[in-house]
mmCIF file of C-alpha atoms and ligand atoms in Angstrom:
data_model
loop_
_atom_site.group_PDB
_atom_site.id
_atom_site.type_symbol
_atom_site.label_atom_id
_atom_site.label_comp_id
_atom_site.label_asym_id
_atom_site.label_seq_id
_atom_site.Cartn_x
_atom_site.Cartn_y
_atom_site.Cartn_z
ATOM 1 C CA UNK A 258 7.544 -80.618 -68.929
ATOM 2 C CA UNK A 259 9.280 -77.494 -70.550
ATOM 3 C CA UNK A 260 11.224 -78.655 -73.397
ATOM 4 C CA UNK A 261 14.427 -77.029 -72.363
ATOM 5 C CA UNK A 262 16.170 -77.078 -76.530
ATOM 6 C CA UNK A 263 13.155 -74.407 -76.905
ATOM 7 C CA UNK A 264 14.823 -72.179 -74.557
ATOM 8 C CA UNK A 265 17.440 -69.507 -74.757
ATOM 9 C CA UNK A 266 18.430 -67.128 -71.525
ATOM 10 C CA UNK A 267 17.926 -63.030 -71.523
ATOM 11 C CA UNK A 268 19.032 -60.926 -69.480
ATOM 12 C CA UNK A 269 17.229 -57.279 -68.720
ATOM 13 C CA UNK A 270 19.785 -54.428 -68.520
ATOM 14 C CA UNK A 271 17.758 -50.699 -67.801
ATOM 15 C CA UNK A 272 14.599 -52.255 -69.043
ATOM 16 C CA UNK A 273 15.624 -53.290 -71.916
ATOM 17 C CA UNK A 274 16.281 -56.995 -73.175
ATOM 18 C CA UNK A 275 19.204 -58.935 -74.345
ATOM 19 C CA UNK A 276 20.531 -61.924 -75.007
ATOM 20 C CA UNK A 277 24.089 -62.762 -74.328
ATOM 21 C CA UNK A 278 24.332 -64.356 -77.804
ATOM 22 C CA UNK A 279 21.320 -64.915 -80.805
ATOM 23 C CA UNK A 280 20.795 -68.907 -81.138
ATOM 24 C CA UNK A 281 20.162 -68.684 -84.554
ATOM 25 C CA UNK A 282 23.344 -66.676 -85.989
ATOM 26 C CA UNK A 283 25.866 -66.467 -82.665
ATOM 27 C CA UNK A 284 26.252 -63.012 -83.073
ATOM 28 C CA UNK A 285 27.496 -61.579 -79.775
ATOM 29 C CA UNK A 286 24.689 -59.024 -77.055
ATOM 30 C CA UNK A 287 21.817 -58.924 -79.520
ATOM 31 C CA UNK A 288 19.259 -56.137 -78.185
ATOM 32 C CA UNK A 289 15.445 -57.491 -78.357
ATOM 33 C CA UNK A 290 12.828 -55.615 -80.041
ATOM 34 C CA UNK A 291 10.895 -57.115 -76.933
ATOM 35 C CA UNK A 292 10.140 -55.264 -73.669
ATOM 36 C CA UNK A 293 9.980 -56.759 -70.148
ATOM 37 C CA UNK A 294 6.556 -55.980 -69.711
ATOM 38 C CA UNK A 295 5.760 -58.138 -72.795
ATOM 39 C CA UNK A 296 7.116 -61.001 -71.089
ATOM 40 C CA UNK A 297 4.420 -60.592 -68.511
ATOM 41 C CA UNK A 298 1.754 -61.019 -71.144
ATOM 42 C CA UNK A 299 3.400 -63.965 -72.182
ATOM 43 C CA UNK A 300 3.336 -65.180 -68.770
ATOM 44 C CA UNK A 301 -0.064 -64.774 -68.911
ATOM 45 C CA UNK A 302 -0.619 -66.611 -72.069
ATOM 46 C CA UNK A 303 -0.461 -64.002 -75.371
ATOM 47 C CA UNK A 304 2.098 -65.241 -77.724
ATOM 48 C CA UNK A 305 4.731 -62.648 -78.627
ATOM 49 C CA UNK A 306 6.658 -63.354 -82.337
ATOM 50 C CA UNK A 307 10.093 -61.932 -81.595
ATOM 51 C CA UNK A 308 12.200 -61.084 -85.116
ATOM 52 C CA UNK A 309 15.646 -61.458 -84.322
ATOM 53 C CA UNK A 310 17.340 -57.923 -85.571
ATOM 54 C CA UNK A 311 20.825 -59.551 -86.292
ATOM 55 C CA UNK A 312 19.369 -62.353 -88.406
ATOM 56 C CA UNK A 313 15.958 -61.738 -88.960
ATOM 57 C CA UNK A 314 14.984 -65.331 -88.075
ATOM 58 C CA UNK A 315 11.245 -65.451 -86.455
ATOM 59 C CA UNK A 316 10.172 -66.949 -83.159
ATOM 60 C CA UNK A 317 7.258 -67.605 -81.339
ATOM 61 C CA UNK A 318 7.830 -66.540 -77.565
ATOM 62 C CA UNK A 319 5.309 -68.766 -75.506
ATOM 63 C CA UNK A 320 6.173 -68.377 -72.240
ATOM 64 C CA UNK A 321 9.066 -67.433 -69.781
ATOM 65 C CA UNK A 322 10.644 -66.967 -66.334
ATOM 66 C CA UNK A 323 12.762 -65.301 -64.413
ATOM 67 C CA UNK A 324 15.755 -66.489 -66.797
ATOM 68 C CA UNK A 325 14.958 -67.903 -69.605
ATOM 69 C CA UNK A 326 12.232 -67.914 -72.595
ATOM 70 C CA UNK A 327 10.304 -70.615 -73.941
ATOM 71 C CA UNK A 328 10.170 -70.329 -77.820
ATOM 72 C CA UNK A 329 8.442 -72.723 -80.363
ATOM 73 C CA UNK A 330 11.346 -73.754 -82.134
ATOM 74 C CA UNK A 331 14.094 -75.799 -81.241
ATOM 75 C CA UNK A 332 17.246 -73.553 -80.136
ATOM 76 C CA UNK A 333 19.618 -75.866 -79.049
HETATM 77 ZN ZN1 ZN B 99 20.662 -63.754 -84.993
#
């Protein structure tokens, strides 16, 4: 079972991904240096470490859907 404090919703506005607010630091539409054919990869199993560019905290991406990604740390 997906552990769901390990995930954190994104939304991809003209190809380009965001999240409504960063988990770490709350800052407000943080743009990810991540691109939504990366989350295919991670779909099929490569890990992707996403630096968040307001905070500069690290995560491991380790899977996603439609909605949401799956991170190895706790986000919630
Ligand atoms: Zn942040």
């Amino acid at each position: 079972m997906i552990p769901f404090s390990n995930t954190w919703p994104y939304d991809i506005i003209a190809g380009d991904m965001y999240v409504q607010s960063c988990p770490l630091c709350s800052r407000d539409n943080v743009l990810l240096p991540m691109k939504p054919k990366e989350l295919i990869s991670v779909r099929e199993g490569k890990k992707k470490l996403l630096i968040f560019p307001c905070c500069h905290n690290k995560v491991t991406v380790l899977d996603s859907d439609a909605d949401y990604i799956l991170t190895d740390r706790k986000l919630r």
